[in-house]
Structures are given as C-alpha cells and as structure tokens.
Amino acid sequence: MPRVTANLYALFAERFRPRAERTCFVAADGATWTYGDVDELSARFAAMLRAAGVAPGDRVVVQVDKSVGAAALYLGCLRAGAAYTPLNTAYTPDEVAYFLGDAEPKVFVCRPQDRGGLAPIAETAGVADVWALGIQPGADAWADALGHAPDHAVAAVASDDLAAICYTSGTTGRSKGAMLSHANLSSNALALHNIWGFEDGDVLLHALPIFHVHGLFVALHTALLNASTMIFLPSFDARDVRKRLREATILMGVPTYYARLLAEPDFGADDCAGVRLFISGSAPLTAQASDAFFARTGQRILERYGMTEAGMITSNPLDGDRVAGTVGFALPEVEVRVCGDDGAERPRGDVGVLEVKGPNVFQGYWRMPEKNAEDFRADGGFITGDLATMDESGRVAIVGRAKDLIIAGGYNIYPKEIEAVLDAVPGVRESAVVGVPHPDMGEGVLAALVADAAPVADADLQAALDAKLARFKHPRRFAWVDALPRNAMGKVQKNALRERFKAAYAAASAGE
Ligand code: MLC
Ligand code: AMP
C-alpha cells in the first residue's frame, strides 16, 4: 500500500525540518546551505523531474561530479519516487552505453563537459532527456532547477518500491543493477545512526564519492537523519582532510584514506582532538594499519562491513572492543550466517561463505532473474560471496572472497571484465587478472598474459583498455608468462599467480 511515510525522504524531512536553520553542507570553498535550503532545492529538482514526465518507478541515471546540487538531485529523485541510479564518473562512454541500455532511464544527467559525447549515446539508448549538472549552478540543470517553483510533495511509495539502482560489476563481466527499496535504505540508515551513537552537534567530514553506497547512503543518510553538518569535500585529499578534521567529529573512509593520513608527516593526536569516531569500510583494514593509527592518534578505527546489495551488514561496536581484523557483529535485525556451498551453517570458527538476511537486503538484480535464482536462498538469505568466520559471540571476520574480485582503493574491479578486453587484443592468446598487495590502494591490478608469438606492446594493450574500461580498473603491471598455471580441471590457479607476483607493487606510491 503506497504511503508518503514509506518514502525515505519523508524520514529525513521528519528529522531535519525542525532544525531547518542548521547548516547541512559546508562546501570546500566555505559556501554553506542550511537544511531549509536543501529541502527547498530538492523540491525544485523534484518539480523539474516531474515536469520532464518522471513518474514513480522511472530511473534517473546520474554521472556527475560531487556537489551540493548532485546531493539535492538525489533527494529530488527520492521525493519524485524515481529510482536514482548513480554512476562512477570514471566510467567510459562504452560503459555508460551499457548502463543506459540496461536501466532505460527517463532522464540521464551528466557532467557539462561530457554532454556532447554522451548525448548521442543516450539517444541511441532511447533516453528522452539529457541534462548537464555542474559543480555550481551555471548554464545547467542546477540553474534550471532554480527556475522551477519548489514542489514540496513527497511521492507515496510502498516500502519495497525502488529508491535506487546501484550497479556493481559481476563475476560474469556484466554489471548488475542492485535494486534498493526505500525500506532497505531507511532501515539501514536508522540502524547505523543508532549503533554509531550519533549525537547532537556531530559534524561529518564527507570526503567520499557519492556515486557508491559508502558515500551516498552510509555517510549522507546518517548525517541527514541527525540533521548534522557535513563538510562536503569534492574528493579525498589527505592534506585537506587533515586540515578539516579539526572541525569534524566523525570521518568515514576506505582504508586508503587512513593509509594516506598516516603517510602525512606528523599526523597525530592533535589533528584528531575533536573527532570522536573514525569509521572504515568497503575494503579490509589491515590489523597493522589499525594498530598504526591507534599508536599515532590514540583512536581505534571502527571497522564495519557491507556491500551494495545489502548496505551495511556488520559493525564493530561503538562501546566495547573494536577488534582489528574483524568486522564486528550483525546490525540489529540483520541475520548473518557462515555457510557451506549447500547453504548449511558451518560450526563456529570454521570458514564459509557469509549469507545475510534482513530488511537491508536488496530486492534482487534489475532484470536478471537467473542471477537472482542463483544468489538467494529459498528463505531470502543472500549469498555475499565473501569468506568469513564467526566466533561464539557472533563476531565476524572477513577472511577472503569466494568471488573473483579485486578491491583497489575501495572500488570493486572484476577481473573477468579486464580479461575479456585483453583477450581480444591481437597477439594475446589468453590472460588472467589478479589483485596483488598495493601499499596505497590495498590491492593493485596485475595482468598475466600469454602471447601468440611475441609479447604485444604495452601501448597496444593500453589502447584497448582505454577504449573500454574506466582507468581505475586498468592493470598497471603486465607480466608475460609462457603459460597460465592451471589445475587438473583446467581452471586457472589465480592463487599461484598472486603468490608469484605478490611483490609487483611493493615499491608503488599513491596513485601508481
Ligand atoms: C583513482 N585511481 C584508482 C582509484 N582511484 N586506481 C585504482 N583504484 C582506485 N580506487 C587512479 C585513477 O584512475 C588515476 O589514474 C589515478 O588513480 C589518480 O586519480 P585520482 O582520482 O586523482 O585518485 P585519488 O584522488 O588518489 O583517488 C583514490 C581514492 C579514491 C582512494 C581517494 O579512489 C576514493 O575516494 N575511493 C573511495 C571509493 C569508495 O567510495 N568506495 C565505496 C564503494 S561502496 P590515471 O592513470 O588516470 O592517472 C562499498 C560498500 C561498502 O564498497 O562496504 O562500503
Ligand atoms: P561493493 O560491491 O562495492 O559494495 O563492495 C562490497 C564488497 O566490499 C564486499 O562484498 C566485501 O568483499 C568488501 N568489503 C566491504 N567492507 C569490507 C571490510 N570491512 N572488510 C573486508 N571487505 C569488505
């Protein structure tokens, strides 16, 4: 039964409207927006979306730089009942073409500088409207929104109606749209706001991108629920973040953020004096990094674990032991179990695949019934593909991945996608892509290649990658081998490659 109160925006508004005069966003240049301003700007975007014919359930695909306008557009989509579908700004036109064809949005919003190149792609995909959105109101959709009278209505939705579709790459090489409902997002936001003890006066230092779950849902939602001020930085720069930490009480980041803060000379307790909570997730935080941060600042980073398909799943406790190398306990109302391939729960302490059930678990992959049949148990449990252990107290540690996935700087990279591009390069017989330790990004991407005859020039491999894939996915190391190691079944032994090339990035620096 559709209800206004089931809309995630209604939950935020209920919390922040009584505090409308409070500062919501402080931009990098010091410009500020109150909660009242953001409420109104989102109502203008909602009016513009409605005027463009966007109806509840329609997709709005967005590939823009982080800005207050982008956040207000997201909130406008919630108000209009549209399914917000964010894309990483690093994706190439080729990748965008796939997303537009798959999501079939009513509106595609891109960066002003990309519009010329992407409009024909959107047209081919049958998208009715292409808008450009810059980081300031200019000759763009932000300025157009300001020309619309605010439409304060909030669409009535059912709790399982879609609020967002977030694409995640897949082991098959085809990206999948994870369908997240209003109830998925609101239940997770409320749980995190509660367990992380948000207080009046908390200020969030928001340096994450807002096209993925971490920055868009975990960080933004908890702050909105608390009517907290967000210091809204366009991206993570260790020096800027260090400076702005003095105004913040909470920082959320991927492990690379903490590695980069630790790499700052003299970074220490003085920088963090006002911060009550450092949170890490999206990739494993090593016990070594956690201990180094503790030694330097006196603060133990709180590590939590989640994924696009289920939002946050487990968290170390706010009060109580934050144990390095573990991701803590299931969130309230969330059930996790460590299972064998047959779905039977393993004895405590044994390694198995983590399965999750609860109000946070997504509605399935967009238009992929076969994938949904594979990844869900009959009781609604979702198979995460992460290998985990659970102790007697319910504390979970992520110990590996059953899925062939690399995580670099908090971005997921699926080897299959890269192998398909490399295998198609003339002169390449076959390839295998693995993640190996990287001092800055956690993992670095390495391609082992077998040549038909002589090795292909790096420039030719690079040209093929440039044409197809976002740069963060590109291998920065190519290793030519006589043959790929295979087991008796003929399957490539990626562990052997990871072991052989484990030092490939040992001397790499940030961004290399
Ligand atoms: C940038 N580059 C990367 C990269 N980010 N390479 C690998 N992995 C990454 N994550 C490359 C670029 O392609 C570019 O290469 C070069 O680095 C410099 O680009 P940049 O944009 O200046 O990089 P930088 O600002 O240093 O960015 C690194 C970063 C950023 C770690 C700060 O990637 C980041 O903010 N990551 C956060 C990701 C995140 O939000 N993950 C959450 C997913 S949700 P070239 O060759 O072009 O120069 C999720 C669920 C959960 O996982 O549990 O939270
Ligand atoms: P994504 O699909 O981008 O949402 O990434 C989700 C994946 O990130 C999970 O399935 C895990 O493999 C990984 N992940 C997230 N948080 C952690 C963590 N704290 N420790 C280890 N892996 C993590």
Coordinates of C-alpha atoms and ligand atoms in Angstrom, one line a residue:
M1 CA 0.0 0.0 0.0
P2 CA 1.7 3.2 -1.1
R3 CA 2.2 5.7 1.7
V4 CA 4.1 9.0 1.9
T5 CA 5.7 8.0 5.1
A6 CA 7.3 4.9 3.4
N7 CA 9.4 7.4 1.3
L8 CA 12.9 7.7 2.6
Y9 CA 12.8 11.4 2.0
A10 CA 9.9 11.7 4.5
L11 CA 12.0 10.1 7.1
F12 CA 14.8 12.6 6.6
A13 CA 12.4 15.5 6.5
E14 CA 10.8 14.5 9.7
R15 CA 14.2 14.6 11.4
F16 CA 15.7 17.7 9.8
R17 CA 12.7 20.0 9.3
P18 CA 12.5 21.0 13.0
R19 CA 16.2 22.1 12.5
A20 CA 15.8 23.8 9.2
E21 CA 18.1 26.7 10.1
R22 CA 21.0 24.4 10.8
T23 CA 23.9 24.1 8.3
C24 CA 23.6 21.0 6.2
F25 CA 26.5 21.4 3.8
V26 CA 29.7 23.3 4.1
A27 CA 31.4 23.2 0.7
A28 CA 35.2 23.2 0.2
D29 CA 35.1 26.9 -0.6
G30 CA 33.2 27.7 2.6
A31 CA 29.8 28.2 1.0
T32 CA 27.0 26.9 3.2
W33 CA 23.5 25.5 2.8
T34 CA 21.0 25.1 5.6
Y35 CA 18.7 22.2 5.9
G36 CA 15.9 24.5 4.8
D37 CA 17.9 25.4 1.7
V38 CA 18.5 21.8 0.8
D39 CA 14.8 20.9 1.4
E40 CA 13.8 23.6 -1.0
L41 CA 16.5 22.9 -3.6
S42 CA 15.4 19.2 -3.6
A43 CA 11.8 20.3 -4.1
R44 CA 12.9 22.4 -7.1
F45 CA 14.7 19.4 -8.6
A46 CA 11.6 17.3 -7.9
A47 CA 9.4 19.8 -9.7
M48 CA 11.8 19.7 -12.7
L49 CA 11.8 15.9 -12.7
R50 CA 8.0 15.8 -12.6
A51 CA 7.8 18.4 -15.4
A52 CA 10.0 16.2 -17.5
G53 CA 7.5 13.4 -17.0
V54 CA 9.5 11.4 -14.5
A55 CA 6.9 9.2 -12.6
P56 CA 7.4 6.9 -9.6
G57 CA 9.5 3.9 -10.6
D58 CA 11.2 5.7 -13.5
R59 CA 15.0 5.5 -13.5
V60 CA 17.2 8.6 -13.5
V61 CA 20.8 7.8 -14.3
V62 CA 23.3 10.2 -13.0
Q63 CA 27.1 10.5 -13.8
V64 CA 28.2 13.8 -12.2
D65 CA 30.9 15.3 -10.0
K66 CA 30.1 15.6 -6.3
S67 CA 28.4 18.8 -5.4
V68 CA 25.5 20.1 -3.2
G69 CA 23.5 20.2 -6.5
A70 CA 24.1 16.5 -7.0
A71 CA 23.0 15.7 -3.5
A72 CA 19.9 17.7 -4.0
L73 CA 19.2 16.0 -7.3
Y74 CA 19.4 12.7 -5.4
L75 CA 16.9 13.9 -2.8
G76 CA 14.7 15.3 -5.6
C77 CA 14.6 11.8 -7.1
L78 CA 13.5 10.3 -3.8
R79 CA 10.8 13.0 -3.5
A80 CA 9.6 12.2 -7.0
G81 CA 9.6 8.4 -6.3
A82 CA 12.2 7.9 -9.1
A83 CA 14.9 5.2 -8.8
Y84 CA 18.2 7.1 -8.6
T85 CA 20.9 5.3 -10.5
P86 CA 24.4 6.8 -9.9
L87 CA 27.4 6.0 -12.0
N88 CA 31.1 6.4 -11.2
T89 CA 32.5 9.4 -13.0
A90 CA 35.4 7.3 -14.2
Y91 CA 33.2 5.1 -16.4
T92 CA 34.0 5.4 -20.1
P93 CA 31.3 6.2 -22.8
D94 CA 31.4 2.5 -23.6
E95 CA 30.5 1.6 -20.0
V96 CA 27.8 4.3 -19.8
A97 CA 26.2 3.0 -23.0
Y98 CA 25.7 -0.4 -21.3
F99 CA 24.2 1.2 -18.2
L100 CA 21.8 3.4 -20.2
G101 CA 20.7 0.5 -22.3
D102 CA 20.1 -1.7 -19.2
A103 CA 18.5 0.9 -16.9
E104 CA 16.4 2.6 -19.6
P105 CA 16.1 5.8 -17.7
K106 CA 13.7 8.6 -18.4
V107 CA 16.5 11.2 -17.8
F108 CA 20.3 10.9 -18.0
V109 CA 22.3 13.6 -16.1
C110 CA 25.9 14.0 -16.9
R111 CA 28.8 16.5 -16.4
P112 CA 28.6 19.6 -18.7
Q113 CA 31.9 18.7 -20.4
D114 CA 30.6 15.1 -21.2
R115 CA 27.3 16.1 -22.7
G116 CA 28.5 16.5 -26.3
G117 CA 30.0 13.0 -26.3
L118 CA 27.3 11.2 -24.3
A119 CA 24.1 12.8 -25.7
P120 CA 24.3 10.6 -28.9
I121 CA 24.9 7.5 -26.8
A122 CA 21.8 8.4 -24.7
E123 CA 19.8 8.9 -27.8
T124 CA 20.8 5.5 -29.2
A125 CA 19.7 4.0 -25.8
G126 CA 16.3 5.8 -26.2
V127 CA 16.7 8.2 -23.3
A128 CA 14.3 11.0 -23.7
D129 CA 16.2 13.7 -21.8
V130 CA 19.8 14.5 -21.2
W131 CA 20.7 17.1 -18.6
A132 CA 24.1 18.5 -17.6
L133 CA 24.9 19.3 -14.0
G134 CA 28.0 21.2 -13.0
I135 CA 29.5 21.7 -9.6
Q136 CA 28.0 25.2 -9.3
P137 CA 24.7 26.5 -10.8
G138 CA 25.7 27.7 -14.3
A139 CA 24.1 27.1 -17.7
D140 CA 22.9 23.7 -16.4
A141 CA 20.3 21.7 -14.7
W142 CA 21.1 23.2 -11.4
A143 CA 20.2 26.7 -12.7
D144 CA 17.2 25.2 -14.5
A145 CA 16.0 23.7 -11.2
L146 CA 16.3 27.1 -9.6
G147 CA 13.9 28.4 -12.2
H148 CA 11.2 25.9 -11.1
A149 CA 8.9 26.6 -8.2
P150 CA 9.5 24.1 -5.4
D151 CA 7.2 21.2 -5.4
H152 CA 7.2 20.1 -1.8
A153 CA 5.2 16.9 -2.4
V154 CA 6.7 13.6 -1.5
A155 CA 5.6 10.7 -3.6
A156 CA 3.6 8.0 -1.9
V157 CA 5.5 4.7 -2.3
A158 CA 5.3 1.2 -1.0
S159 CA 8.2 0.3 1.3
D160 CA 9.5 -2.1 -1.2
D161 CA 9.3 0.4 -4.1
L162 CA 12.7 1.2 -5.6
A163 CA 14.6 4.2 -4.3
A164 CA 17.8 3.4 -6.1
I165 CA 19.5 1.1 -8.5
C166 CA 23.3 0.7 -7.9
Y167 CA 25.4 -1.0 -10.4
T168 CA 28.0 -3.5 -9.3
S169 CA 30.2 -5.4 -11.7
G170 CA 29.9 -9.1 -11.8
T171 CA 32.0 -12.2 -12.0
T172 CA 30.4 -12.8 -15.4
G173 CA 31.8 -9.5 -16.6
R174 CA 28.3 -8.0 -17.0
S175 CA 27.4 -5.3 -14.5
K176 CA 24.3 -5.9 -12.4
G177 CA 21.9 -3.3 -11.1
A178 CA 21.2 -3.9 -7.4
M179 CA 17.6 -2.7 -6.7
L180 CA 17.3 -1.0 -3.3
S181 CA 14.0 -0.1 -1.9
H182 CA 13.0 2.8 0.4
A183 CA 12.8 0.3 3.3
N184 CA 16.2 -1.2 2.5
L185 CA 17.8 2.2 2.8
S186 CA 15.8 3.6 5.7
S187 CA 16.2 0.5 7.9
N188 CA 20.0 0.6 7.3
A189 CA 20.3 4.3 7.9
L190 CA 18.3 4.1 11.2
A191 CA 20.4 1.1 12.4
L192 CA 23.7 2.9 11.7
H193 CA 22.5 6.2 13.2
N194 CA 21.6 4.2 16.3
I195 CA 24.6 1.9 16.7
W196 CA 27.2 4.6 16.0
G197 CA 25.6 6.9 18.6
F198 CA 25.0 10.0 16.5
E199 CA 24.7 12.9 18.8
D200 CA 23.5 16.5 18.5
G201 CA 26.5 18.5 17.4
D202 CA 28.1 15.8 15.4
V203 CA 29.9 17.1 12.2
L204 CA 30.7 14.6 9.5
L205 CA 33.7 15.1 7.3
H206 CA 32.4 13.8 4.0
A207 CA 35.2 13.2 1.5
L208 CA 33.8 10.1 -0.2
P209 CA 32.4 10.0 -3.7
I210 CA 28.5 10.0 -3.8
F211 CA 28.1 7.5 -6.6
H212 CA 28.6 4.5 -4.3
V213 CA 26.9 3.1 -1.3
H214 CA 29.5 4.3 1.2
G215 CA 29.4 8.0 0.4
L216 CA 25.8 8.2 -0.8
F217 CA 24.0 6.0 1.7
V218 CA 26.1 5.3 4.8
A219 CA 27.6 8.8 5.1
L220 CA 25.0 11.1 3.7
H221 CA 22.0 9.2 5.2
T222 CA 23.3 9.1 8.8
A223 CA 24.1 12.8 8.7
L224 CA 20.7 13.7 7.3
L225 CA 18.9 11.7 9.9
N226 CA 20.9 13.5 12.5
A227 CA 20.5 17.0 10.9
S228 CA 24.3 17.1 11.1
T229 CA 26.5 19.5 9.3
M230 CA 28.6 17.8 6.6
I231 CA 31.9 19.2 5.4
F232 CA 31.4 18.3 1.9
L233 CA 34.7 17.9 0.1
P234 CA 34.8 17.1 -3.7
S235 CA 37.2 14.2 -3.2
F236 CA 39.8 12.9 -0.7
D237 CA 43.0 14.8 -0.4
A238 CA 45.0 13.9 2.6
R239 CA 46.2 17.4 3.3
D240 CA 42.7 19.0 3.0
V241 CA 41.1 16.3 5.1
R242 CA 43.7 16.6 7.8
K243 CA 43.0 20.4 7.9
R244 CA 39.2 20.0 8.0
L245 CA 39.4 17.2 10.7
R246 CA 39.7 20.0 13.2
E247 CA 36.1 21.0 12.5
A248 CA 34.7 17.4 12.5
T249 CA 33.6 14.8 15.0
I250 CA 33.3 11.9 12.5
L251 CA 35.2 10.7 9.5
M252 CA 34.1 7.8 7.3
G253 CA 36.5 6.4 4.7
V254 CA 38.0 3.5 2.9
P255 CA 41.3 2.0 4.2
T256 CA 43.3 4.1 1.6
Y257 CA 42.2 7.3 3.4
Y258 CA 43.7 6.1 6.6
A259 CA 46.9 4.9 4.9
R260 CA 47.2 8.3 3.3
L261 CA 46.6 10.2 6.6
L262 CA 49.3 8.0 8.2
A263 CA 51.7 8.9 5.4
E264 CA 51.3 12.6 6.3
P265 CA 54.3 13.6 8.3
D266 CA 53.5 14.4 11.9
F267 CA 49.8 13.4 11.6
G268 CA 48.7 12.5 15.1
A269 CA 46.5 13.0 18.1
D270 CA 46.4 16.8 17.8
D271 CA 44.8 16.6 14.4
C272 CA 42.1 14.4 15.8
A273 CA 41.4 16.1 19.0
G274 CA 37.7 16.8 18.2
V275 CA 37.0 13.6 16.4
R276 CA 35.0 11.0 18.3
L277 CA 34.7 8.4 15.6
F278 CA 36.8 7.1 12.7
I279 CA 35.0 4.5 10.6
S280 CA 36.5 2.4 7.9
G281 CA 34.9 0.0 5.3
S282 CA 34.5 -1.0 1.7
A283 CA 37.8 -3.0 1.8
P284 CA 39.7 -4.8 4.5
L285 CA 41.6 -2.6 7.0
T286 CA 44.7 -4.5 8.0
A287 CA 45.4 -5.0 11.7
Q288 CA 48.7 -3.4 11.0
A289 CA 47.0 -0.2 9.7
S290 CA 44.5 -0.2 12.6
D291 CA 47.4 -0.5 15.1
A292 CA 49.5 2.1 13.4
F293 CA 46.5 4.6 13.5
F294 CA 45.9 3.8 17.2
A295 CA 49.6 4.2 18.0
R296 CA 49.7 7.6 16.3
T297 CA 46.3 9.1 17.4
G298 CA 45.1 7.1 20.4
Q299 CA 41.9 6.3 18.5
R300 CA 40.8 2.8 17.4
I301 CA 39.2 2.9 13.9
L302 CA 35.8 1.3 13.9
E303 CA 35.6 -1.2 11.1
R304 CA 32.3 -2.2 9.5
Y305 CA 31.5 -4.4 6.6
G306 CA 28.9 -4.1 3.9
M307 CA 28.1 -4.3 0.2
T308 CA 26.0 -2.6 -2.4
E309 CA 23.4 -5.4 -2.3
A310 CA 22.8 -5.2 1.4
G311 CA 24.1 -1.8 2.7
M312 CA 25.9 -2.3 5.9
I313 CA 25.8 -5.8 7.4
T314 CA 28.1 -5.9 10.4
S315 CA 29.9 -3.3 12.5
N316 CA 32.4 -3.3 15.4
P317 CA 30.8 -1.8 18.5
L318 CA 30.9 1.8 19.4
D319 CA 31.3 0.8 23.0
G320 CA 33.1 -2.4 23.6
D321 CA 36.0 -4.0 21.8
R322 CA 36.8 -2.8 18.4
V323 CA 38.9 -5.8 17.3
A324 CA 41.3 -5.1 14.4
G325 CA 41.0 -7.6 11.6
T326 CA 37.3 -8.3 12.4
V327 CA 34.2 -6.5 11.2
G328 CA 32.2 -7.0 14.4
F329 CA 28.6 -8.1 14.8
A330 CA 25.4 -8.2 12.6
L331 CA 23.5 -5.0 12.7
P332 CA 20.2 -5.0 14.7
E333 CA 17.5 -7.0 12.8
V334 CA 20.2 -8.4 10.4
E335 CA 21.0 -12.0 10.5
V336 CA 24.3 -13.4 9.2
R337 CA 25.4 -17.0 9.0
V338 CA 28.6 -18.7 7.7
C339 CA 27.6 -21.5 5.4
G340 CA 28.9 -24.2 3.2
D341 CA 28.2 -24.3 -0.5
D342 CA 25.0 -26.2 0.3
G343 CA 23.7 -23.4 2.5
A344 CA 24.1 -25.4 5.7
E345 CA 25.5 -23.3 8.6
R346 CA 29.1 -24.2 9.5
P347 CA 30.3 -24.7 13.1
R348 CA 31.5 -21.5 14.8
G349 CA 35.1 -20.8 13.9
D350 CA 35.0 -22.6 10.5
V351 CA 35.5 -20.7 7.3
G352 CA 32.5 -20.5 4.9
V353 CA 30.6 -18.1 2.7
L354 CA 28.7 -15.3 4.6
E355 CA 25.0 -15.2 4.0
V356 CA 22.8 -12.3 5.1
K357 CA 19.1 -11.8 5.7
G358 CA 17.2 -8.8 6.9
P359 CA 15.4 -5.6 6.0
N360 CA 18.7 -4.3 4.4
V361 CA 18.9 -7.0 1.8
F362 CA 18.1 -5.7 -1.7
Q363 CA 15.1 -6.6 -3.9
G364 CA 17.3 -8.5 -6.4
Y365 CA 19.2 -7.6 -9.6
W366 CA 17.4 -5.5 -12.2
R367 CA 16.1 -7.7 -14.9
M368 CA 18.3 -10.7 -14.1
P369 CA 16.0 -13.4 -12.8
E370 CA 18.6 -16.1 -13.4
K371 CA 21.2 -14.3 -11.3
N372 CA 18.6 -13.8 -8.5
A373 CA 17.8 -17.5 -8.5
E374 CA 21.5 -18.3 -8.1
D375 CA 22.3 -15.7 -5.3
F376 CA 19.4 -16.1 -3.0
R377 CA 18.4 -19.0 -0.7
A378 CA 14.8 -20.0 -0.5
D379 CA 14.4 -18.2 2.9
G380 CA 15.6 -14.9 1.4
G381 CA 19.2 -15.2 2.5
F382 CA 21.6 -13.5 0.1
I383 CA 24.9 -15.2 -0.6
T384 CA 27.5 -12.5 -0.3
G385 CA 30.5 -14.3 -1.9
D386 CA 32.7 -13.2 1.0
L387 CA 34.5 -15.8 3.0
A388 CA 34.1 -15.4 6.7
T389 CA 34.4 -16.9 10.2
M390 CA 32.2 -16.2 13.1
D391 CA 33.2 -16.8 16.8
E392 CA 30.9 -18.0 19.6
S393 CA 29.9 -14.4 20.4
G394 CA 28.8 -13.7 16.8
R395 CA 31.8 -11.6 15.9
V396 CA 32.6 -11.9 12.2
A397 CA 36.0 -11.7 10.4
I398 CA 36.2 -11.5 6.6
V399 CA 39.0 -13.8 5.6
G400 CA 38.8 -13.9 1.8
R401 CA 36.5 -13.9 -1.2
A402 CA 34.8 -16.8 -3.0
K403 CA 34.1 -14.3 -5.8
D404 CA 36.9 -13.4 -8.2
L405 CA 37.1 -9.7 -7.2
I406 CA 39.8 -7.1 -6.7
I407 CA 39.2 -4.1 -4.4
A408 CA 41.5 -1.2 -5.1
G409 CA 41.1 2.0 -3.0
G410 CA 37.6 0.8 -2.2
Y411 CA 36.5 0.3 -5.8
N412 CA 35.5 -3.1 -6.9
I413 CA 37.2 -4.4 -10.0
Y414 CA 36.1 -7.7 -11.6
P415 CA 39.0 -9.5 -13.4
K416 CA 36.6 -11.1 -15.9
E417 CA 35.8 -7.7 -17.5
I418 CA 39.5 -6.9 -18.0
E419 CA 40.4 -10.3 -19.2
A420 CA 37.8 -10.0 -21.9
V421 CA 39.3 -6.8 -23.2
L422 CA 42.9 -8.1 -23.1
D423 CA 42.0 -11.5 -24.7
A424 CA 40.6 -9.6 -27.7
V425 CA 43.9 -7.8 -28.4
P426 CA 45.5 -9.3 -31.4
G427 CA 48.6 -11.3 -30.3
V428 CA 47.2 -12.1 -26.9
R429 CA 46.4 -15.8 -26.6
E430 CA 45.0 -15.5 -23.1
S431 CA 45.2 -13.5 -19.9
A432 CA 44.4 -13.8 -16.2
V433 CA 44.0 -10.7 -14.0
V434 CA 44.7 -10.8 -10.3
G435 CA 44.9 -8.4 -7.3
V436 CA 48.2 -8.2 -5.5
P437 CA 49.2 -6.2 -2.4
H438 CA 49.5 -2.5 -3.0
P439 CA 50.8 -0.2 -0.2
D440 CA 48.3 2.6 -1.0
M441 CA 45.3 1.0 -2.7
G442 CA 45.2 -2.3 -0.7
E443 CA 45.3 -4.2 -3.9
G444 CA 46.8 -3.4 -7.3
V445 CA 45.7 -4.9 -10.6
L446 CA 48.1 -7.2 -12.5
A447 CA 47.6 -8.9 -15.8
A448 CA 49.4 -12.1 -16.6
L449 CA 49.5 -12.6 -20.3
V450 CA 50.4 -15.4 -22.8
A451 CA 51.4 -14.3 -26.2
D452 CA 50.5 -16.0 -29.5
A453 CA 54.2 -15.3 -30.5
A454 CA 56.0 -12.3 -29.1
P455 CA 54.6 -10.1 -26.3
V456 CA 52.3 -7.3 -27.5
A457 CA 53.5 -3.7 -26.9
D458 CA 52.1 -2.1 -23.7
A459 CA 50.8 0.8 -25.8
D460 CA 48.5 -1.6 -27.7
L461 CA 47.2 -3.2 -24.5
Q462 CA 46.6 0.3 -23.1
A463 CA 44.8 1.5 -26.2
A464 CA 42.4 -1.4 -25.9
L465 CA 41.8 -0.8 -22.2
D466 CA 41.3 3.0 -22.8
A467 CA 38.6 2.3 -25.3
K468 CA 36.6 0.2 -23.0
L469 CA 37.2 0.5 -19.3
A470 CA 37.4 3.1 -16.5
R471 CA 41.1 3.9 -15.7
F472 CA 40.9 2.7 -12.1
K473 CA 40.3 -0.8 -13.5
H474 CA 43.4 -0.8 -15.7
P475 CA 46.3 -3.2 -14.8
R476 CA 49.4 -1.0 -14.1
R477 CA 51.6 -4.1 -14.3
F478 CA 51.7 -6.6 -17.3
A479 CA 53.6 -9.9 -16.9
W480 CA 54.2 -12.1 -19.9
V481 CA 54.3 -15.8 -19.0
D482 CA 54.8 -18.9 -21.1
A483 CA 51.6 -20.5 -19.8
L484 CA 48.9 -19.7 -17.2
P485 CA 49.1 -22.1 -14.2
R486 CA 46.1 -24.5 -14.3
N487 CA 44.8 -27.2 -12.1
A488 CA 43.8 -30.7 -13.2
M489 CA 40.4 -29.4 -14.2
G490 CA 42.0 -26.8 -16.5
K491 CA 41.0 -23.9 -14.2
V492 CA 43.5 -21.0 -13.9
Q493 CA 45.1 -21.0 -10.5
K494 CA 44.9 -17.4 -9.6
N495 CA 46.4 -18.1 -6.1
A496 CA 49.6 -19.2 -7.8
L497 CA 49.7 -16.0 -9.9
R498 CA 49.0 -13.9 -6.8
E499 CA 51.9 -15.6 -5.0
R500 CA 54.3 -15.4 -7.9
F501 CA 53.7 -11.7 -8.5
K502 CA 53.0 -10.6 -4.9
A503 CA 55.8 -8.1 -4.9
A504 CA 54.8 -6.4 -8.2
Y505 CA 53.6 -3.2 -6.5
A506 CA 55.8 -3.4 -3.4
A507 CA 57.5 -0.1 -4.3
A508 CA 54.4 1.6 -5.7
S509 CA 53.4 5.0 -4.4
A510 CA 50.0 6.7 -4.1
G511 CA 48.0 6.7 -7.3
E512 CA 50.6 4.5 -9.2
Ligands
MLC1 C1 41.7 6.5 -8.6 N1 42.6 5.7 -9.2 C2 42.4 4.5 -8.8 C3 41.5 4.5 -7.8 N2 41.1 5.8 -7.7 N3 43.0 3.3 -9.2 C4 42.6 2.2 -8.5 N4 41.7 2.2 -7.5 C5 41.1 3.3 -7.2 N5 40.2 3.3 -6.2 C6 43.5 6.1 -10.3 C7 42.9 6.9 -11.4 O1 42.4 6.1 -12.4 C8 44.1 7.8 -11.8 O2 44.9 7.0 -12.7 C9 44.9 8.0 -10.6 O3 44.5 6.9 -9.7 C10 44.6 9.3 -9.9 O4 43.2 9.6 -9.9 P1 42.5 10.4 -8.7 O5 41.1 10.5 -8.9 O6 43.3 11.7 -8.5 O7 42.8 9.4 -7.5 P2 42.7 9.7 -6.0 O8 42.1 11.0 -5.7 O9 44.1 9.4 -5.4 O10 41.7 8.6 -5.5 C11 42.0 7.5 -4.8 C12 40.9 7.3 -3.7 C13 39.5 7.2 -4.4 C14 41.2 6.1 -2.9 C15 40.9 8.6 -2.8 O11 39.5 6.2 -5.3 C16 38.4 7.1 -3.5 O12 37.9 8.1 -2.9 N6 37.9 5.9 -3.3 C17 36.7 5.6 -2.5 C18 35.9 4.5 -3.2 C19 34.6 4.3 -2.5 O13 33.9 5.2 -2.1 N7 34.2 3.0 -2.3 C20 33.0 2.6 -1.7 C21 32.3 1.6 -2.6 S1 30.8 1.1 -1.7 P3 45.5 7.7 -14.0 O14 46.3 6.6 -14.6 O15 44.3 8.0 -14.8 O16 46.3 8.8 -13.5 C22 31.2 -0.4 -1.0 C23 30.3 -1.0 0.0 C24 30.9 -0.7 1.4 O17 32.3 -0.9 -1.2 O18 31.1 -1.6 2.2 O19 31.2 0.5 1.6
AMP2 P1 30.6 -3.2 -3.3 O1 30.1 -4.3 -4.2 O2 31.4 -2.1 -4.0 O3 29.6 -2.8 -2.5 O4 31.7 -3.9 -2.4 C1 31.3 -4.9 -1.4 C2 32.5 -5.8 -1.1 O5 33.5 -5.0 -0.4 C3 32.1 -6.8 -0.1 O6 31.4 -7.9 -0.7 C4 33.4 -7.2 0.5 O7 34.1 -8.1 -0.3 C5 34.1 -5.8 0.5 N1 34.1 -5.2 1.9 C6 33.4 -4.2 2.3 N2 33.7 -3.9 3.6 C7 34.7 -4.7 3.9 C8 35.5 -4.9 5.1 N3 35.4 -4.1 6.2 N4 36.4 -5.8 5.1 C9 36.6 -6.6 4.0 N5 35.9 -6.5 2.9 C10 35.0 -5.5 2.8

